[in-house]
Amino acid sequence: MAEQIRVPKGLAGVAVTETSISKSDPSGQLIYRGYPIEVLAEKSNFEEVAFLILKGYLPKKYELEEFSSKLQREMRLDERIYTLMKLFPPNSDPMDVIRTAVSFIGSLERKDSLESKQISIAAKLAVIVPNSHRALLNHEFVKPREDLSYAENMLYMLTSKIPEKEDAWIFERELIFYMEHDLNASSFTVRVVASTLSDPYSSVTAGLAALKGPLHGGANEEVMEYILRLRPEDAENFVREELKAGRKIMGFGHRVYKKFDPRAVLSKKYLELLARKKRDGERIYKVCDMLEKAVWALKQIPPNLDFYAAPIFYLLGIPVSLNTPIFASSRVFGWLAHYSEQLEENKLFRPDAIYVGKKDLKYIPIETR
Ligand code: ACO
């Protein structure tokens, strides 16, 4: 047997595959298919970036129209998915509802091409996410409208109101930021499942399971819990106490970005814009700003995307329990691009482990144990 190669825990700094989808860089840069995130945030829209991530190039006008109308068409959910969502106990985590619903779609659909499966999964997730919350509250389901863009439609279904243009624009930026981030834990999970030649429904189901954890997507819900609890003048004390107790402050830190997360920098600007016109906005912005300063002063750790996306979603009127599901509804495009890329030059992921358990134990029959 070949000699084992020991790598750092959590595979930090270990390149396990090649990708041309996106790259995050410790200097604070993020590119999607070669385009800086700042440029896409300023000039593009959700459907165009989703096309770019999935297909690798910016679409021509007719390609974008075709792609957008396919997404729109595929938003229609089989009634059995709505029925399934109603079966969950009211205190369930919406991520459990969503994960199960995606898995169920895999049993209902009989689509031929990978592309049609990808579009279907992503489009349906946009409808499942807002309706997972409604199912748990036993509220009536809301269906997408044909006259709204993807982001507008999601915000409409999340809040039951046709969104104002500026609100939808800010929401769309956050969706773009959440769409892709090279080999994060959930995308790696999707690739591991894809490497067994499993189907995209199963791979996305696994991605959802990985995203649910508080060290990954789950952080954006915990962030809002303490932002709402604190006053600006409490921020420094809170940080001090958390650090003293050895607890991690959710929404801070990143495996790649050690100085700043470019998505958080942009999101802070959008939060400031939004905060000016929303009730309680100014206070929330101030709490965030004070927390950011305190964490940097005491531990030199920058905020990540979750830290600023959470208050943006809150001020847009979105229930906090849907923060991670919204992350999923956008990241699904990244996952599906990783799924395809993995299959292009597939090699089964099957690492090794160093055995540190006991050896040569004597088996004692159950009667004499
Ligand atoms: N609060 C306090 N200290 C922190 C934090 C934090 N949020 N994040 C990292 N640190 C500290 C660690 O305690 C450790 O300190 P030490 O060297 O004194 O022991 C040091 O920074 C390195 O931390 P690691 O956890 O080893 O770094 P890693 O690269 O593995 O961590 C991670 C990345 C998991 C995101 C971490 O920063 C964390 O747990 N953050 C909170 C959860 C969070 O916000 N997750 C969202 C990630 S972004 C996203 O999914 C969009």
Coordinates of C-alpha atoms and ligand atoms in Angstrom, one line a residue:
M1 CA 0.0 0.0 0.0
A2 CA 1.3 3.5 -0.9
E3 CA 2.5 5.6 2.0
Q4 CA -0.2 7.7 3.6
I5 CA 0.0 11.5 3.2
R6 CA -1.0 13.4 6.3
V7 CA -2.9 16.7 5.6
P8 CA -4.1 19.4 8.1
K9 CA -7.3 18.9 9.9
G10 CA -10.3 20.2 7.9
L11 CA -8.1 19.9 4.8
A12 CA -7.2 23.6 5.3
G13 CA -4.9 24.7 2.5
V14 CA -5.1 21.4 0.7
A15 CA -6.1 21.6 -3.0
V16 CA -8.2 18.4 -3.7
T17 CA -9.4 19.3 -7.2
E18 CA -9.3 21.9 -9.9
T19 CA -12.1 24.3 -10.6
S20 CA -12.8 27.1 -13.1
I21 CA -16.1 28.1 -11.4
S22 CA -14.9 30.6 -8.8
K23 CA -11.9 31.6 -6.7
S24 CA -11.8 33.3 -3.3
D25 CA -8.4 34.7 -2.3
P26 CA -7.0 35.5 1.1
S27 CA -6.3 39.1 -0.2
G28 CA -10.0 39.6 -0.2
Q29 CA -10.8 38.9 -3.8
L30 CA -13.6 36.8 -5.2
I31 CA -14.1 36.0 -8.9
Y32 CA -16.9 34.1 -10.6
R33 CA -15.7 32.5 -13.8
G34 CA -13.1 35.3 -14.1
Y35 CA -15.3 38.2 -13.2
P36 CA -14.7 40.2 -10.0
I37 CA -17.6 40.0 -7.6
E38 CA -17.7 43.8 -7.3
V39 CA -18.4 44.1 -11.0
L40 CA -21.1 41.5 -11.1
A41 CA -22.7 43.1 -8.0
E42 CA -22.8 46.5 -9.7
K43 CA -23.7 45.6 -13.2
S44 CA -25.4 42.2 -13.4
N45 CA -28.5 40.5 -12.2
F46 CA -29.3 37.1 -10.6
E47 CA -30.4 35.3 -13.8
E48 CA -27.3 36.4 -15.7
V49 CA -24.9 35.4 -12.9
A50 CA -26.7 32.1 -12.5
F51 CA -26.2 31.4 -16.2
L52 CA -22.5 32.4 -15.9
I53 CA -21.9 30.1 -13.0
L54 CA -23.7 27.1 -14.6
K55 CA -22.4 27.5 -18.1
G56 CA -19.1 29.3 -17.7
Y57 CA -19.7 32.4 -19.9
L58 CA -21.9 35.5 -19.9
P59 CA -25.1 34.8 -22.0
K60 CA -26.1 36.6 -25.2
K61 CA -29.5 38.4 -24.8
Y62 CA -31.5 35.6 -26.4
E63 CA -29.7 33.0 -24.3
L64 CA -30.6 34.9 -21.1
E65 CA -34.2 35.3 -22.1
E66 CA -34.4 31.6 -22.8
F67 CA -32.7 30.7 -19.6
S68 CA -35.0 33.0 -17.5
S69 CA -38.1 31.7 -19.1
K70 CA -37.0 28.1 -18.4
L71 CA -36.4 29.0 -14.8
Q72 CA -39.8 30.6 -14.6
R73 CA -41.5 27.6 -16.2
E74 CA -39.8 25.2 -13.9
M75 CA -40.9 27.0 -10.8
R76 CA -44.2 25.1 -11.0
L77 CA -44.3 22.6 -8.1
D78 CA -46.0 19.2 -8.3
E79 CA -48.9 19.3 -5.8
R80 CA -47.4 16.3 -4.0
I81 CA -44.5 18.5 -2.9
Y82 CA -46.9 20.8 -1.2
T83 CA -48.6 17.8 0.4
L84 CA -45.2 16.6 1.7
M85 CA -44.3 19.9 3.2
K86 CA -47.5 19.9 5.2
L87 CA -46.5 16.7 6.9
F88 CA -43.7 18.3 9.0
P89 CA -44.2 19.0 12.7
P90 CA -44.6 22.8 13.2
N91 CA -41.3 23.1 15.2
S92 CA -39.2 21.6 12.4
D93 CA -36.3 23.4 10.9
P94 CA -37.2 24.7 7.4
M95 CA -33.9 23.3 6.2
D96 CA -35.2 19.8 7.0
V97 CA -38.4 20.5 5.0
I98 CA -36.3 21.8 2.1
R99 CA -33.8 18.9 2.1
T100 CA -36.6 16.4 2.1
A101 CA -38.5 18.2 -0.6
V102 CA -35.5 18.2 -2.9
S103 CA -34.9 14.5 -2.3
F104 CA -38.6 13.9 -3.1
I105 CA -38.4 15.8 -6.4
G106 CA -35.7 13.3 -7.4
S107 CA -38.3 10.6 -7.1
L108 CA -41.1 12.5 -8.9
E109 CA -39.2 13.7 -12.0
R110 CA -38.2 11.9 -15.1
K111 CA -36.1 14.4 -16.9
D112 CA -33.5 13.3 -19.5
S113 CA -30.8 15.8 -19.7
L114 CA -28.6 17.0 -16.8
E115 CA -29.3 20.6 -17.8
S116 CA -33.1 20.2 -17.5
K117 CA -32.6 18.5 -14.1
Q118 CA -30.3 21.4 -12.9
I119 CA -32.8 24.1 -14.0
S120 CA -35.7 22.2 -12.4
I121 CA -33.9 21.7 -9.0
A122 CA -32.8 25.3 -8.8
A123 CA -36.1 26.9 -9.9
K124 CA -38.2 24.6 -7.6
L125 CA -35.9 25.4 -4.6
A126 CA -36.8 29.1 -5.1
V127 CA -40.5 28.2 -4.4
I128 CA -39.9 25.5 -1.8
V129 CA -37.9 27.9 0.4
P130 CA -40.6 30.5 1.1
N131 CA -43.2 27.8 1.3
S132 CA -41.3 25.7 3.8
H133 CA -42.0 28.4 6.3
R134 CA -45.7 28.7 5.4
A135 CA -46.1 24.9 5.7
L136 CA -44.8 25.0 9.2
L137 CA -47.1 27.8 10.2
N138 CA -50.0 26.1 8.4
H139 CA -50.4 29.2 6.2
E140 CA -51.6 29.1 2.7
F141 CA -48.9 28.5 0.1
V142 CA -47.8 31.3 -2.2
K143 CA -47.1 30.7 -5.9
P144 CA -44.6 32.6 -8.1
R145 CA -45.8 35.4 -10.4
E146 CA -45.0 35.6 -14.1
D147 CA -44.4 39.3 -14.1
L148 CA -41.5 39.3 -11.6
S149 CA -37.8 38.6 -12.0
Y150 CA -36.3 35.7 -10.1
A151 CA -35.1 37.8 -7.1
E152 CA -38.3 39.9 -7.0
N153 CA -40.4 36.7 -7.1
M154 CA -38.4 35.2 -4.2
L155 CA -38.8 38.4 -2.2
Y156 CA -42.5 38.5 -3.0
M157 CA -43.0 34.9 -1.9
L158 CA -40.9 35.5 1.3
T159 CA -42.8 38.6 2.4
S160 CA -46.2 38.3 0.6
K161 CA -45.7 41.8 -0.8
I162 CA -44.6 43.0 -4.3
P163 CA -41.2 44.4 -3.4
E164 CA -40.0 47.9 -3.9
K165 CA -37.4 48.1 -6.7
E166 CA -34.6 49.2 -4.4
D167 CA -35.3 46.5 -1.8
A168 CA -35.4 43.8 -4.6
W169 CA -32.1 45.2 -6.0
I170 CA -30.4 44.9 -2.6
F171 CA -31.9 41.4 -2.0
E172 CA -30.6 40.3 -5.4
R173 CA -27.1 41.4 -4.6
E174 CA -27.1 39.2 -1.5
L175 CA -28.4 36.3 -3.6
I176 CA -25.5 36.9 -6.0
F177 CA -23.0 36.9 -3.1
Y178 CA -24.4 33.6 -1.8
M179 CA -24.3 31.8 -5.2
E180 CA -20.8 30.4 -5.2
H181 CA -17.7 30.2 -3.2
D182 CA -15.2 27.6 -4.6
L183 CA -14.7 24.6 -2.4
N184 CA -16.7 25.5 0.7
A185 CA -18.0 22.6 2.9
S186 CA -21.3 22.1 1.0
S187 CA -19.9 22.4 -2.5
F188 CA -17.2 19.8 -1.5
T189 CA -20.0 17.6 -0.2
V190 CA -21.9 17.9 -3.5
R191 CA -18.7 16.9 -5.4
V192 CA -18.0 13.9 -3.1
V193 CA -21.6 12.6 -3.8
A194 CA -21.2 13.4 -7.5
S195 CA -18.0 11.5 -7.6
T196 CA -19.9 8.3 -6.8
L197 CA -21.9 9.0 -10.0
S198 CA -25.0 9.7 -7.9
D199 CA -27.7 11.9 -9.4
P200 CA -27.9 15.7 -8.9
Y201 CA -31.0 15.5 -6.7
S202 CA -29.1 13.4 -4.2
S203 CA -26.0 15.6 -4.5
V204 CA -28.0 18.8 -3.8
T205 CA -29.8 17.0 -0.9
A206 CA -26.3 16.3 0.6
G207 CA -25.3 19.9 0.0
L208 CA -28.3 21.1 1.9
A209 CA -27.4 18.8 4.8
A210 CA -23.9 20.3 4.9
L211 CA -25.1 23.9 4.6
K212 CA -27.5 23.5 7.6
G213 CA -24.6 23.4 10.1
P214 CA -23.9 26.6 12.2
L215 CA -20.2 26.7 11.1
H216 CA -21.5 27.1 7.5
G217 CA -24.9 28.4 6.4
G218 CA -26.5 28.1 9.8
A219 CA -24.4 31.1 11.1
N220 CA -26.7 33.7 9.4
E221 CA -29.6 32.8 11.7
E222 CA -27.5 32.9 15.0
V223 CA -26.1 36.3 13.9
M224 CA -29.6 37.9 13.9
E225 CA -30.4 36.5 17.3
Y226 CA -27.6 38.6 19.0
I227 CA -27.9 41.6 16.8
L228 CA -31.5 42.0 17.8
R229 CA -30.7 41.6 21.5
L230 CA -27.9 44.2 21.7
R231 CA -27.8 48.0 21.9
P232 CA -24.9 49.7 20.2
E233 CA -23.3 50.5 23.5
D234 CA -23.4 46.8 24.6
A235 CA -21.4 45.6 21.5
E236 CA -17.9 45.8 22.9
N237 CA -18.9 44.1 26.2
F238 CA -20.7 41.4 24.4
V239 CA -17.6 40.6 22.2
R240 CA -15.3 40.7 25.3
E241 CA -17.5 38.3 27.2
E242 CA -17.9 35.9 24.3
L243 CA -14.2 35.8 23.6
K244 CA -13.5 35.4 27.3
A245 CA -15.9 32.4 27.5
G246 CA -14.1 30.9 24.4
R247 CA -17.2 31.1 22.3
K248 CA -17.0 31.9 18.6
I249 CA -18.9 35.0 17.4
M250 CA -21.2 33.9 14.6
G251 CA -20.8 35.9 11.4
F252 CA -17.1 36.5 12.0
G253 CA -14.1 34.7 10.6
H254 CA -13.5 32.7 7.4
R255 CA -11.3 29.9 6.3
V256 CA -10.0 32.0 3.3
Y257 CA -10.5 35.7 4.1
K258 CA -8.4 36.8 7.0
K259 CA -8.4 40.6 6.4
F260 CA -11.8 41.2 4.8
D261 CA -14.6 39.3 3.0
P262 CA -15.4 41.4 -0.1
R263 CA -19.0 40.3 0.0
A264 CA -19.3 41.6 3.6
V265 CA -17.8 44.9 2.6
L266 CA -20.3 45.4 -0.2
S267 CA -23.2 44.2 2.0
K268 CA -22.4 46.7 4.7
K269 CA -22.9 49.5 2.2
Y270 CA -26.3 48.0 1.1
L271 CA -27.3 47.6 4.8
E272 CA -26.5 51.2 5.3
L273 CA -28.8 52.2 2.4
L274 CA -31.6 50.0 3.5
A275 CA -31.3 50.9 7.2
R276 CA -32.1 54.6 6.4
K277 CA -35.6 53.8 5.3
K278 CA -36.6 50.8 7.5
R279 CA -38.0 50.9 11.0
D280 CA -35.2 50.1 13.5
G281 CA -32.7 50.2 10.7
E282 CA -30.4 52.9 12.1
R283 CA -30.1 51.0 15.4
I284 CA -29.4 47.7 13.7
Y285 CA -26.8 49.3 11.5
K286 CA -25.1 50.9 14.5
V287 CA -25.0 47.6 16.4
C288 CA -23.4 45.9 13.4
D289 CA -20.8 48.6 13.0
M290 CA -19.9 48.6 16.7
L291 CA -19.6 44.8 16.7
E292 CA -17.4 44.8 13.7
K293 CA -15.1 47.4 15.3
A294 CA -15.0 45.5 18.6
V295 CA -14.2 42.1 17.1
W296 CA -11.5 43.6 15.0
A297 CA -10.0 45.6 17.9
L298 CA -10.0 42.5 20.2
K299 CA -9.3 39.6 17.9
Q300 CA -8.5 41.0 14.4
I301 CA -11.2 38.8 12.8
P302 CA -13.3 40.4 10.0
P303 CA -17.1 39.9 9.5
N304 CA -18.1 37.4 6.8
L305 CA -21.1 37.7 4.4
D306 CA -23.5 36.2 6.9
F307 CA -22.9 39.0 9.4
Y308 CA -24.3 41.6 7.0
A309 CA -26.8 39.5 5.0
A310 CA -28.7 38.6 8.1
P311 CA -29.7 42.1 9.1
I312 CA -30.5 42.9 5.4
F313 CA -32.9 40.0 5.3
Y314 CA -34.4 41.0 8.6
L315 CA -35.0 44.6 7.4
L316 CA -36.6 43.3 4.3
G317 CA -39.2 41.6 6.4
I318 CA -38.0 38.0 5.9
P319 CA -38.4 35.5 8.8
V320 CA -35.0 34.8 10.4
S321 CA -35.5 31.0 10.2
L322 CA -35.4 31.4 6.4
N323 CA -31.9 32.9 6.3
T324 CA -30.1 29.6 5.7
P325 CA -32.7 28.4 3.2
I326 CA -32.3 31.6 1.2
F327 CA -28.5 31.0 1.1
A328 CA -29.4 27.5 -0.2
S329 CA -31.7 28.8 -2.9
S330 CA -28.8 30.7 -4.4
R331 CA -25.9 28.4 -3.6
V332 CA -27.8 25.6 -5.5
F333 CA -26.5 27.1 -8.8
G334 CA -22.9 26.8 -7.5
W335 CA -23.5 23.3 -6.3
L336 CA -25.0 22.3 -9.7
A337 CA -22.0 23.8 -11.5
H338 CA -19.7 21.8 -9.2
Y339 CA -21.7 18.7 -9.9
S340 CA -21.2 19.1 -13.7
E341 CA -17.5 20.0 -13.3
Q342 CA -16.9 17.0 -11.1
L343 CA -18.3 14.7 -13.7
E344 CA -16.2 16.2 -16.5
E345 CA -13.0 14.5 -15.1
N346 CA -14.4 12.3 -12.4
K347 CA -12.4 10.4 -9.9
L348 CA -14.1 8.9 -6.8
F349 CA -13.3 10.8 -3.6
R350 CA -12.1 8.1 -1.3
P351 CA -9.5 9.5 1.2
D352 CA -7.7 7.5 3.8
A353 CA -7.7 7.8 7.6
I354 CA -5.0 7.1 10.1
Y355 CA -6.2 4.3 12.4
V356 CA -5.7 5.3 16.0
G357 CA -8.1 2.7 17.5
K358 CA -7.2 -0.5 19.4
K359 CA -5.8 -3.6 17.8
D360 CA -5.7 -7.3 18.4
L361 CA -8.5 -7.4 21.0
K362 CA -9.7 -10.7 22.2
Y363 CA -13.4 -11.4 21.3
I364 CA -15.3 -12.4 24.5
P365 CA -18.7 -14.1 23.9
I366 CA -21.7 -12.0 25.0
E367 CA -22.7 -14.4 27.9
T368 CA -19.3 -13.9 29.6
R369 CA -18.8 -10.1 28.9
Ligands
ACO1 N1 -15.2 34.3 16.8 C1 -14.1 34.2 17.7 N2 -13.0 33.6 17.3 C2 -12.9 33.1 16.1 C3 -14.0 33.2 15.2 C4 -15.1 33.8 15.6 N3 -16.2 33.8 14.8 N4 -13.6 32.6 14.0 C5 -12.3 32.2 14.2 N5 -11.9 32.5 15.5 C6 -10.6 32.3 16.1 C7 -10.5 30.8 16.6 O1 -11.0 30.7 17.9 C8 -9.0 30.6 16.4 O2 -8.4 31.3 17.5 P1 -7.1 30.8 18.2 O3 -6.0 30.7 17.1 O4 -6.8 31.8 19.2 O5 -7.4 29.5 18.7 C9 -8.7 31.3 15.1 O6 -9.6 32.4 15.0 C10 -8.7 30.4 13.9 O7 -10.1 29.9 13.9 P2 -10.5 28.5 13.1 O8 -11.8 28.2 13.5 O9 -9.4 27.5 13.3 O10 -10.4 29.0 11.6 P3 -11.1 28.4 10.4 O11 -10.5 28.8 9.2 O12 -11.3 26.9 10.6 O13 -12.6 29.0 10.7 C11 -14.8 29.5 10.5 C12 -13.5 29.4 9.8 C13 -15.3 28.0 10.7 C14 -15.8 30.1 9.5 C15 -14.7 30.2 11.8 O14 -14.2 31.5 11.6 C16 -16.1 30.3 12.5 O15 -16.4 29.3 13.2 N6 -16.8 31.4 12.4 C17 -18.1 31.5 13.0 C18 -19.2 30.8 12.1 C19 -19.5 31.6 10.9 O16 -19.7 32.8 10.9 N7 -19.6 30.8 9.8 C20 -20.0 31.4 8.5 C21 -18.9 31.2 7.5 S1 -19.1 32.1 6.0 C22 -20.3 31.4 5.2 O17 -20.7 30.3 5.3 C23 -21.0 32.3 4.2

